[in-house]
XYZ file of C-alpha atoms in Angstrom:
582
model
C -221.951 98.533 -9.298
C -222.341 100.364 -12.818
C -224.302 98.569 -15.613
C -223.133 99.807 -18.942
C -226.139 100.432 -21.185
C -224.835 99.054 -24.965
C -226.338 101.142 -28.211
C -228.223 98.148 -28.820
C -230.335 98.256 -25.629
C -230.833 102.534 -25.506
C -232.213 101.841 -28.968
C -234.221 99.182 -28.301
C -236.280 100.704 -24.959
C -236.891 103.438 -27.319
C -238.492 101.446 -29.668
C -240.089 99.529 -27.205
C -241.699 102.383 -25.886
C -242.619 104.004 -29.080
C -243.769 101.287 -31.417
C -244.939 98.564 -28.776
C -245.783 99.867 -25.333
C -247.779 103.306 -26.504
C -250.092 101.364 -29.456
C -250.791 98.129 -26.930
C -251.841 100.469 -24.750
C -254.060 102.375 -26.922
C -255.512 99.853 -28.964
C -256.375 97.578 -25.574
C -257.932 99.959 -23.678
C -260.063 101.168 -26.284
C -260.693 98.416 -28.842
C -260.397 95.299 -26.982
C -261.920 95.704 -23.276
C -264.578 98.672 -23.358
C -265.533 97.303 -26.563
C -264.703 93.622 -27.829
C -264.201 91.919 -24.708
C -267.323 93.362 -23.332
C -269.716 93.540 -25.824
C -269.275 90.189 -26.996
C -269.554 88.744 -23.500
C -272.613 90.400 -23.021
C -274.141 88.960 -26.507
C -272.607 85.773 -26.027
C -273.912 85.696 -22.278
C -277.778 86.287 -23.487
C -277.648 83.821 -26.558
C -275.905 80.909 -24.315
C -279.203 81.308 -21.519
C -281.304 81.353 -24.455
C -279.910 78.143 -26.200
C -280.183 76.508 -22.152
C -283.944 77.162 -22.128
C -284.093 75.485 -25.652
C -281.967 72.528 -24.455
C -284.010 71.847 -21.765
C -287.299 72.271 -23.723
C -286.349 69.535 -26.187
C -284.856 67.332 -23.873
C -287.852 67.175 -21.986
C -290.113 66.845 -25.120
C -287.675 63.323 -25.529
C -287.395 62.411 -22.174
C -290.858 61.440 -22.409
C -290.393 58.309 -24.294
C -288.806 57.040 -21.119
C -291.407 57.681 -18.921
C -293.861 56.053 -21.323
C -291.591 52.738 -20.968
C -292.053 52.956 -17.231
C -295.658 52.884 -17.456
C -295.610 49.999 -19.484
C -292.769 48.289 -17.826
C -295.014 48.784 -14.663
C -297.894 47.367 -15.642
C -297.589 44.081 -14.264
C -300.518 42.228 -16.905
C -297.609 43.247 -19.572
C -294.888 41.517 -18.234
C -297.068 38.757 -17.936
C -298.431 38.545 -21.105
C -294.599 39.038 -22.699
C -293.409 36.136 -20.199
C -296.320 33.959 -21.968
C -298.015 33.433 -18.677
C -301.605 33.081 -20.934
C -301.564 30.112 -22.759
C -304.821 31.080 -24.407
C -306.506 33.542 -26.978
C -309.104 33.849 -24.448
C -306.676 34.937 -21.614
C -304.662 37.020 -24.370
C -307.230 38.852 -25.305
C -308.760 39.625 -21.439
C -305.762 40.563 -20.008
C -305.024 43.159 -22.814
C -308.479 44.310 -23.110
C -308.755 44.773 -19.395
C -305.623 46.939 -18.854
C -303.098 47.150 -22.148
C -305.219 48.762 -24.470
C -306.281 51.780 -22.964
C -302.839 52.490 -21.111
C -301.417 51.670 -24.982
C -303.781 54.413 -26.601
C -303.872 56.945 -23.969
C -300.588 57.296 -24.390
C -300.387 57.575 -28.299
C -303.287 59.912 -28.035
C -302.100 62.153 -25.522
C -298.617 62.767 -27.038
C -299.426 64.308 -30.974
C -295.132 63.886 -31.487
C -295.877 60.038 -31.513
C -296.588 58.026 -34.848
C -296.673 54.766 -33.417
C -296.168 52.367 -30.435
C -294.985 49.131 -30.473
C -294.221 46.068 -28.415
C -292.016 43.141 -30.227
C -292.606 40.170 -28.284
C -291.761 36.496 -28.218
C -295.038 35.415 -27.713
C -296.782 34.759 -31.255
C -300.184 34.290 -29.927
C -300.212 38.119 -29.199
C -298.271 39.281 -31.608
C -300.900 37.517 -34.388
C -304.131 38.872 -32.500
C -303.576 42.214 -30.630
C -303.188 45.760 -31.924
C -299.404 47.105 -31.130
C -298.027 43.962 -30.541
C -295.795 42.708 -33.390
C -293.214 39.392 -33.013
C -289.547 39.422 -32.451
C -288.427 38.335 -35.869
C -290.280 41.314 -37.402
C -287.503 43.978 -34.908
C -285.881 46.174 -37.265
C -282.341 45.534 -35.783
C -279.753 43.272 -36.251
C -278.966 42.265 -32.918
C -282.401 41.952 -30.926
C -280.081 41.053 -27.879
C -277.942 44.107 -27.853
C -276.821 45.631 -24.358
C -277.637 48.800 -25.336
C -281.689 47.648 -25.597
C -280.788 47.674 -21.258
C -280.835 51.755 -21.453
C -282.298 52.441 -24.626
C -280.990 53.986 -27.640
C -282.241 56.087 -30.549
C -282.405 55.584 -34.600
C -283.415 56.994 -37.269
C -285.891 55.425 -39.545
C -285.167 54.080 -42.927
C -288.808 55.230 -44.167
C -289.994 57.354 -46.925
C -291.862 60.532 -46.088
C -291.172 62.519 -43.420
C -288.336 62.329 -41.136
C -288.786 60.411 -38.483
C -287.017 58.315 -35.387
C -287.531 55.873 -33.055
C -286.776 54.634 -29.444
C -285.732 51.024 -28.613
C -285.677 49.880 -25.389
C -285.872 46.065 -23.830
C -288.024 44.551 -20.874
C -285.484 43.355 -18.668
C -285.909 39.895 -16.098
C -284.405 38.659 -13.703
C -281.288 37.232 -15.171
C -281.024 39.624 -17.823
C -280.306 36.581 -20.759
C -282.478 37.498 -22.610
C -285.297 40.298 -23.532
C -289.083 39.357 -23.774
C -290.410 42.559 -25.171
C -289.046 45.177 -26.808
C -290.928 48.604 -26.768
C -290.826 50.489 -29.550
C -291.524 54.296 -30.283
C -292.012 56.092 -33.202
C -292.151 59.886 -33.420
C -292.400 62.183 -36.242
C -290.962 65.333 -36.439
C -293.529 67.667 -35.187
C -290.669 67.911 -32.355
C -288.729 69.597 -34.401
C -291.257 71.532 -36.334
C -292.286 73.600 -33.069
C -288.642 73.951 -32.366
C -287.879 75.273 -35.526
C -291.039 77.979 -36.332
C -289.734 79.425 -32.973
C -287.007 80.555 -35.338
C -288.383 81.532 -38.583
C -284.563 83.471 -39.625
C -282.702 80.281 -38.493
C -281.517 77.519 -40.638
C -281.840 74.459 -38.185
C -279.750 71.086 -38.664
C -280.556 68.052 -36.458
C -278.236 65.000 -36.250
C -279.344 62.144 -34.878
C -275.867 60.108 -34.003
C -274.092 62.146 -36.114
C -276.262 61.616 -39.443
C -278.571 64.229 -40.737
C -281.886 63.525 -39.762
C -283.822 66.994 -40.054
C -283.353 70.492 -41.544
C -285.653 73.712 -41.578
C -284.855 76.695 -43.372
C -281.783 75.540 -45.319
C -280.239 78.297 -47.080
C -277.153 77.618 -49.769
C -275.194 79.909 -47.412
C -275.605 78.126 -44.271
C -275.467 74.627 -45.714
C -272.151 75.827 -47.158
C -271.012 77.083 -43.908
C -272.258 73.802 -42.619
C -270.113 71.548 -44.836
C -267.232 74.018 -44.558
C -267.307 74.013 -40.317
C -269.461 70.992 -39.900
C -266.492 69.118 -37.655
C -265.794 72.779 -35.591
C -269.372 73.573 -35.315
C -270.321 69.701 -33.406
C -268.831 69.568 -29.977
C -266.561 66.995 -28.778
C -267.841 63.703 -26.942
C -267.282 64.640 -23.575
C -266.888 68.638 -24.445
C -269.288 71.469 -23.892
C -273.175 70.852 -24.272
C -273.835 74.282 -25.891
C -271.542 76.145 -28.079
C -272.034 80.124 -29.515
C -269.897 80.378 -32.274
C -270.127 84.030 -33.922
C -268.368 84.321 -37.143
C -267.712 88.232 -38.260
C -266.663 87.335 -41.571
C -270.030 85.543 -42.719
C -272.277 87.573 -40.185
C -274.075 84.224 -38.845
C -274.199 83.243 -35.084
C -274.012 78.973 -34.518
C -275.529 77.708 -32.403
C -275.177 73.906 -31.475
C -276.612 71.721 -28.356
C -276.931 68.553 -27.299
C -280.004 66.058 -26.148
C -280.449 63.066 -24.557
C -276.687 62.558 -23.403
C -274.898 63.763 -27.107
C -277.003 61.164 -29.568
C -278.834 64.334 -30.938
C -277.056 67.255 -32.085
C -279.244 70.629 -33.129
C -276.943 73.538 -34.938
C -278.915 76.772 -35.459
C -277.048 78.792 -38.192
C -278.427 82.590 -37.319
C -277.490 85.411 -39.793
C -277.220 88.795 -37.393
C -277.018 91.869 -38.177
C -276.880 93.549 -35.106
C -274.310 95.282 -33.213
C -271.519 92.570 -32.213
C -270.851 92.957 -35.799
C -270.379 96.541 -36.659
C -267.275 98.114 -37.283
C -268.087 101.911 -36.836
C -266.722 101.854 -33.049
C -263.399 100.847 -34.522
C -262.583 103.342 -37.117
C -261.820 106.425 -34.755
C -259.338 104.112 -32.434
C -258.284 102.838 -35.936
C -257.388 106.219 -36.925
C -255.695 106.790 -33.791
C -253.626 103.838 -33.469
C -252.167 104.046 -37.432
C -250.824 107.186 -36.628
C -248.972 106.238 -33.952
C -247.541 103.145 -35.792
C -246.623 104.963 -38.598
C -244.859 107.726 -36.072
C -243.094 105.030 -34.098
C -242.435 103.014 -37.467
C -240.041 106.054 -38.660
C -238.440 106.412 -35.229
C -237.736 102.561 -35.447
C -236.049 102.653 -38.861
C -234.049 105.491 -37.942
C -232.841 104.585 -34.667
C -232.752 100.370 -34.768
C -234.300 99.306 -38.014
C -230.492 98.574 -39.797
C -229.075 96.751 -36.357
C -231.880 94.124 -36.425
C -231.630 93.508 -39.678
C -228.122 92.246 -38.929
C -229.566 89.906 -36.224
C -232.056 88.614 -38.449
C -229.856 87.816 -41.144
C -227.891 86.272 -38.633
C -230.480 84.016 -37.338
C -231.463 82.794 -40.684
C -228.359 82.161 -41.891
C -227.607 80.031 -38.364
C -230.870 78.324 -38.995
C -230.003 77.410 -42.744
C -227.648 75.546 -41.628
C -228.015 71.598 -42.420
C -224.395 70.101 -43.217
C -222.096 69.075 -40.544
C -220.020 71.759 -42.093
C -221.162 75.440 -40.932
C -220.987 78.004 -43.787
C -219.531 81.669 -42.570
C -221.625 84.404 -42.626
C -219.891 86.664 -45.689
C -222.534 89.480 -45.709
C -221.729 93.528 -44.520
C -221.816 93.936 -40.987
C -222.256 96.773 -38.976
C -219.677 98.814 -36.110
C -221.520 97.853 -33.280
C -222.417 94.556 -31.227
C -223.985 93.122 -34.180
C -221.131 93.136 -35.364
C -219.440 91.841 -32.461
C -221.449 88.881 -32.628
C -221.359 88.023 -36.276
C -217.516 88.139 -36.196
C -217.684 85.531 -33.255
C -219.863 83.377 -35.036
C -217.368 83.206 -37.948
C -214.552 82.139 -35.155
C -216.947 79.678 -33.796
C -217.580 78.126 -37.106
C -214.411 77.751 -37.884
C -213.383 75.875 -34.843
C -216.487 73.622 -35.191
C -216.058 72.879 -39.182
C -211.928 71.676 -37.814
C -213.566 69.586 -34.792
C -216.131 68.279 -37.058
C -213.937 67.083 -39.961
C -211.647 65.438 -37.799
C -214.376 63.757 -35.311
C -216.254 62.347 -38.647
C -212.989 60.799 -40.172
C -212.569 59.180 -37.385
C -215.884 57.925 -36.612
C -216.171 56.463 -40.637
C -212.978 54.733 -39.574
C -213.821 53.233 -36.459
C -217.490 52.100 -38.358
C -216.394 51.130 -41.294
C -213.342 48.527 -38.909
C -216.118 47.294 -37.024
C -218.217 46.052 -39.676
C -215.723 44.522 -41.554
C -214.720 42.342 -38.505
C -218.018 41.391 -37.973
C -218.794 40.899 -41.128
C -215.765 38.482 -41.494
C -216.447 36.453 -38.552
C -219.712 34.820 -40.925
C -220.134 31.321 -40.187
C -218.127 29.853 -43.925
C -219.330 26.237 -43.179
C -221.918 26.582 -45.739
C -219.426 26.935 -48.627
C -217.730 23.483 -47.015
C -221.428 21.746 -47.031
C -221.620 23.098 -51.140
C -217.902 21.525 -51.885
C -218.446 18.393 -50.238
C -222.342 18.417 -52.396
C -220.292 18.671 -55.647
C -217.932 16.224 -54.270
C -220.782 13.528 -53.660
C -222.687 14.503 -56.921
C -219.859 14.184 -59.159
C -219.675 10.514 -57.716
C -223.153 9.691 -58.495
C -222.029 11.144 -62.619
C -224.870 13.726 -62.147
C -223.297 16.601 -63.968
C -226.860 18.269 -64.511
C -227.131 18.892 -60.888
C -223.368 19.754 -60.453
C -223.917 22.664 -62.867
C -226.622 24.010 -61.042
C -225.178 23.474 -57.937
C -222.086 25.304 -59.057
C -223.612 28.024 -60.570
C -225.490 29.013 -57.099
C -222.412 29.042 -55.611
C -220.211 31.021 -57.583
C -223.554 33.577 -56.694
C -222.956 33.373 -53.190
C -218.820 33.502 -53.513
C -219.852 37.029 -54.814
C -222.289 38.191 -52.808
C -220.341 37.133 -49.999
C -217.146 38.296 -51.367
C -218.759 41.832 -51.842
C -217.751 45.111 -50.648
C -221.462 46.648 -49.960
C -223.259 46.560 -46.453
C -226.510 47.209 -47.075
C -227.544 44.899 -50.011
C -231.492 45.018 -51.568
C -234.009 42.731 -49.766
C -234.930 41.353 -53.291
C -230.812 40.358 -53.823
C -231.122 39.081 -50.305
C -233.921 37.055 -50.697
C -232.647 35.199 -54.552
C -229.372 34.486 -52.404
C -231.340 32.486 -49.353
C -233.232 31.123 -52.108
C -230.695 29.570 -54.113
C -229.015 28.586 -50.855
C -231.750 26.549 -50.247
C -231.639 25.085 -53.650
C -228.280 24.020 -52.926
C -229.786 22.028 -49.506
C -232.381 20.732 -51.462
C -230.014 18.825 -53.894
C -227.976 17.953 -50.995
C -230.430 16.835 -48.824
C -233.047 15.282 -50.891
C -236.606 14.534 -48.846
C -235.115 15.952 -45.141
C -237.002 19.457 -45.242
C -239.598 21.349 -46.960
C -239.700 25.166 -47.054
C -242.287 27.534 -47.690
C -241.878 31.451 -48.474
C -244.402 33.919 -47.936
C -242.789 36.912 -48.980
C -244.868 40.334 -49.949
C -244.263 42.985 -52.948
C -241.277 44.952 -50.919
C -240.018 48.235 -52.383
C -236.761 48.095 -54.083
C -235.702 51.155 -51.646
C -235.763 48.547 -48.582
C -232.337 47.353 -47.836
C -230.834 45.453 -45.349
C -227.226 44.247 -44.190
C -225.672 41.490 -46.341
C -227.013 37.486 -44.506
C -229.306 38.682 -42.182
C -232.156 36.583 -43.641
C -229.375 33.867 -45.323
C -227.703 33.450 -41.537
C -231.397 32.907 -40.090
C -231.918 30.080 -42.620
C -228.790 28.616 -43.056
C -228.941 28.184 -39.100
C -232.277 25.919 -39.637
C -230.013 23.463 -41.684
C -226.736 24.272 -39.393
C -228.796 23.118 -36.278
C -232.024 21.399 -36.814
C -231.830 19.358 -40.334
C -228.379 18.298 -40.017
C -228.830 17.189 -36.375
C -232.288 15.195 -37.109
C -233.730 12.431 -38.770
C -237.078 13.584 -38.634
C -238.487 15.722 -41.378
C -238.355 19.291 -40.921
C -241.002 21.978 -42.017
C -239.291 25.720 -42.722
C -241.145 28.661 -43.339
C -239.488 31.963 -44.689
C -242.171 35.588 -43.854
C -241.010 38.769 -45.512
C -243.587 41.616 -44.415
C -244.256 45.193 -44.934
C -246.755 46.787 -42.069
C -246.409 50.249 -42.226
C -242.761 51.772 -41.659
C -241.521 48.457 -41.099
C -240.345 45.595 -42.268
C -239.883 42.356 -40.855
C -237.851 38.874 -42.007
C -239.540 35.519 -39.744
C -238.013 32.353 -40.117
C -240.209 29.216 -38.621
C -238.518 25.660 -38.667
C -239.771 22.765 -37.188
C -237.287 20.414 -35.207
C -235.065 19.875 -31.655
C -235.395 23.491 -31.192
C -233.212 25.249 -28.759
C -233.338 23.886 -24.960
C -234.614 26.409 -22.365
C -231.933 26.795 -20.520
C -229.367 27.290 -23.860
C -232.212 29.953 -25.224
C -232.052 31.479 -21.693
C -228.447 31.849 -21.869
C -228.290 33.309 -25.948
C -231.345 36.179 -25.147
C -229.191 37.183 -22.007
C -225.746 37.532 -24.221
C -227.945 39.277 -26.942
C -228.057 42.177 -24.533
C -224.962 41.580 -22.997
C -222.135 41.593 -25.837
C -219.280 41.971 -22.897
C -219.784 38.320 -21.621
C -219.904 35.999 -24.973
C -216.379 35.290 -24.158
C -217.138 32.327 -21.680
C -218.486 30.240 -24.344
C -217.236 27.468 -25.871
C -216.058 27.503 -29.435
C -218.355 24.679 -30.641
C -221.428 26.222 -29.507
C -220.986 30.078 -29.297
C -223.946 31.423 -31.305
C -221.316 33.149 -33.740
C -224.135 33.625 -36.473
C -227.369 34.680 -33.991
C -224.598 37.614 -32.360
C -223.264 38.470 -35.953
C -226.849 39.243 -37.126
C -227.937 41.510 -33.718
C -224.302 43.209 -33.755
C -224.523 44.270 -37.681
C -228.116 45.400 -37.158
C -227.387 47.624 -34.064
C -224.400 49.349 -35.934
C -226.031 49.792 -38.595
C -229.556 51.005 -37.493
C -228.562 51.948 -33.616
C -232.127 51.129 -31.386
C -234.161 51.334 -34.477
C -233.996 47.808 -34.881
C -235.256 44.506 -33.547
C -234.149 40.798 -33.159
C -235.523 38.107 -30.944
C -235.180 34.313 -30.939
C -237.841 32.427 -29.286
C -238.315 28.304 -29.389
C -240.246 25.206 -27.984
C -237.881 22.156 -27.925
C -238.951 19.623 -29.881
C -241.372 21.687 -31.176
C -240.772 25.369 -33.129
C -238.194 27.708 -33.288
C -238.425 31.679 -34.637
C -236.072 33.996 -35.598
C -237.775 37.627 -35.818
C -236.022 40.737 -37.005
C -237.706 44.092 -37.290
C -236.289 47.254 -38.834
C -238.028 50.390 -38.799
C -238.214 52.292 -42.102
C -236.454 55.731 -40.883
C -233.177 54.143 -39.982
C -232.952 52.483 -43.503
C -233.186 55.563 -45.593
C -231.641 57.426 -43.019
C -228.469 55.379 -43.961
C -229.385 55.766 -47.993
């Protein structure tokens, strides 16, 4: 079968071979494997074996302090004494003469790193008289009972002077409640100090639980480095033990390690001048390779320079694109399949911009119908409730009260009456509130109501008696239906990108099986039609129905209640739907 080769692809497997294949080829083989690739391996190879031996040197220099608690933890006239098994000085004194004291100072005399030993117990007697031994209270921790005392863990000192750092660890009994000695030791730095002489052109950083605890050699260029790379430069928890980072730009090799499990970290900033940073192999293959680019470069202009620049201009103009309308691409085009394809673009768009215009009138349509029969089918008993309160006021000759009364709701005629959706929470909020003032004329001593409501932006808004239909529901179905005195809480919160209306009311509550049955028609719209008309849950459905059109899955509305006890209305709305919709 015969493939017909288009101008666009002869063109392009020329300039594939001239300007891509031929320099990858050259500058590969020459620049990155024989030398690169190879050389730096090799480098890399011989400094990662080196930092090893290091590693292993210093770890060993603080695994020690371990096997010094082992030979006190084994020396059973220790445990002893720390369990307060001698009563008296006498006995103190014998039992630490006779063994303590010369396992204590042969071990702070054999090891020169050490600056001090010493054992926190709980028995005073010792602590007072012997050398080493200091009490409990005097521990320089906060928590004396901390798990991590099981293992043992390291700090730095708070101490003038020189730098230095200590190892806690607890003697552990038999049901572990409690430690009766804790070992302490202190080292100084001479550690460090052999470690770092080793490397008299090396500036040397040790952290000790990610705090500086010791430098040596500090140079203004490697402690900028430092602060500049400091997060790169320290591995991960749980990532590589050693790292060889070699930086060309500043000519310095870093070098970081861990010890003792990743609570020490040691970063060797090395400046190098050696080989793995010279440039002189390059220039020749430099050389080479520009001249080919610059020979393919002129091929490619001639030959498919002016057809790709079609394409591109196509692409961004396609990408540009925001609107539901698509713009058409007006610009020169060439006699070829760029061409081709700009001109069916233009068709496409076209037919797209038609389909578009007539799928979003219809949609607005559709939207705009169902909101205003939901938003018709609100609950109007309230405004009955405020006529038959002016009714029984003007009996009583209280015309102070009837003002107010009718003032608040001439308010909520008009908000109600209103042809916005999505109303401010603040407008929302003064509505509920001067519902409630109506109630609280009406029904004098039956409720109280608290409001905890937070500073909220005056770009929140929500749909129009979604926090008035949670309250006026308290009254609808709790104070109006009770004798017994009702507590009501109103919660307006910010946390994060959301925002969140909770209404708490004291009361009969909702029964089980009734709260069953309303969380089940929440998420099943289809089936509400089986209820009766004197207990459908009108409001609760109007208030999840107006927040899914409006906000789709973004939003959130629950209902939970304890009869006889609590009932709470929650709604959530995330913050992207609402200014999606502004």
């Amino acid at each position: 079968m015969f493939v017909r080769i288009t101008k666009l692809q002869t063109r392009f497997f020329i300039c594939y071979l001239l300007a891509i294949f031929i320099p990858i080829l050259l500058l590969s083989s020459i620049i990155y494997y024989y030398h690169s690739n190879q050389r730096t391996r090799e480098y890399l190879s011989e400094k990662e074996n080196s930092l090893i031996v290091e590693q292993n040197y210093l770890n060993n220099q603080l695994e020690s302090s371990r096997n010094y608690y082992n030979q006190l933890k084994s020396n059973y006239e220790l445990l002893k004494l720390l369990k307060g098994f001698y009563p008296t000085e006498c006995e103190i004194v014998y039992a630490y003469n006779s063994q303590l004291y010369a396992l204590i100072t042969g071990i702070f005399h054999y090891d020169q790193n050490l600056r001090g030993i010493s054992i926190y117990s709980d028995n005073r007697k010792a602590s007072e008289i012997l050398r080493f031994f200091e009490p409990l209270s005097d521990l320089p921790l906060s928590d004396n009972s901390s798990p991590a005392l099981i293992d043992g863990f390291w700090t730095a000192d708070e101490e003038t002077g020189d730098p230095s750092f200590s190892f806690y660890i607890g003697f552990t009994t038999a049901p572990m409640s409690a430690f009766p000695g804790i070992a302490r030791l202190n080292y100084n730095s001479n550690i460090f100090d052999a470690y770092a002489r080793e490397n008299p052109d090396s500036a040397v950083y040790i952290y000790l639980n990610e705090k500086l605890l010791y430098q040596y050699n500090s140079t203004p260029a490697a402690t900028r480095y430092l602060e500049q790379y400091r997060d790169y430069i320290l591995p991960e928890k749980n990532g590589a033990a050693t790292r060889i980072i070699p930086d060309a730009d500043s000519r310095l090799v870093t070098s970081s390690m861990e010890l003792e499990n990743g609570v020490f970290w040691v970063i060797k900033i090395t400046p190098e001048e050696g080989t793995i940073f010279s440039y002189r192999p390059f220039l020749l293959s430099l050389l080479v390779t520009v001249l080919v680019m610059v020979s393919a470069s002129i091929l490619m202009f001639l030959l498919i320079l002016r057809p790709f620049q079609n394409i591109v201009r196509l692409s961004e103009h396609m990408n540009s694109q925001r609107n539901h309308t698509l713009t058409l691409y007006e610009k020169p085009v060439s006699k070829d399949e760029t061409g081709d394809l700009i001109c069916a673009f233009n068709q496409m768009a076209e037919r797209i911009n038609d389909l578009s215009s007539s799928l979003l009138n219809s949609e607005i349509q559709l939207k705009n119908a169902q909101i205003e029969a939901l938003q018709s089918q609100l609950n109007p008993h309230f405004f009955y409730g405020t006529l038959e309160s002016i009714r029984m006021i003007a009996e009583a000759d209280r015309q102070e009260l009837i003002a107010d009364i009718a003032f608040s709701f001439g308010n909520l005629m008009r908000y109600s009456l209103s042809r916005e959706y999505l109303a401010p929470v603040s407008k929302e909020l003064d509505m509920t509130r001067q519902y409630v003032s109506i109630q609280e004329k009406r029904l004098v001593n039956r409720f109280d109501i608290r409001w905890e409501t937070c500073a909220v932006d005056e770009k929140w808004r929500c749909p129009k008696f979604v926090l008035f239909s949670m309250v006026e529901n308290v009254f609808s179905h709790n104070v109006s239906k009770c004798r017994s005195f009702i507590h009501v809480t109103v919660r307006i919160q910010e946390e994060n990108d959301d925002l969140t209306f909770v209404v708490t009311n004291t009361g009969p509550g909702v029964p089980g099986e009734r709260l069953k049955e309303l969380q089940y028609l929440l998420e099943h719209p289809q089936e509400r039609g089986s209820l009766k008309s004197e207990n459908n849950g009108r409001s609760i459905f109007n208030i999840s129905d107006r927040l899914k059109l409006f906000y789709g899955e973004g939003y959130r509305f629950t209902i939970e209640s304890t009869e006889n006890a609590l009932t709470t209305c929650t709604v959530r709305i995330h913050k992207h739907f609402i200014h999606f919709l502004e």
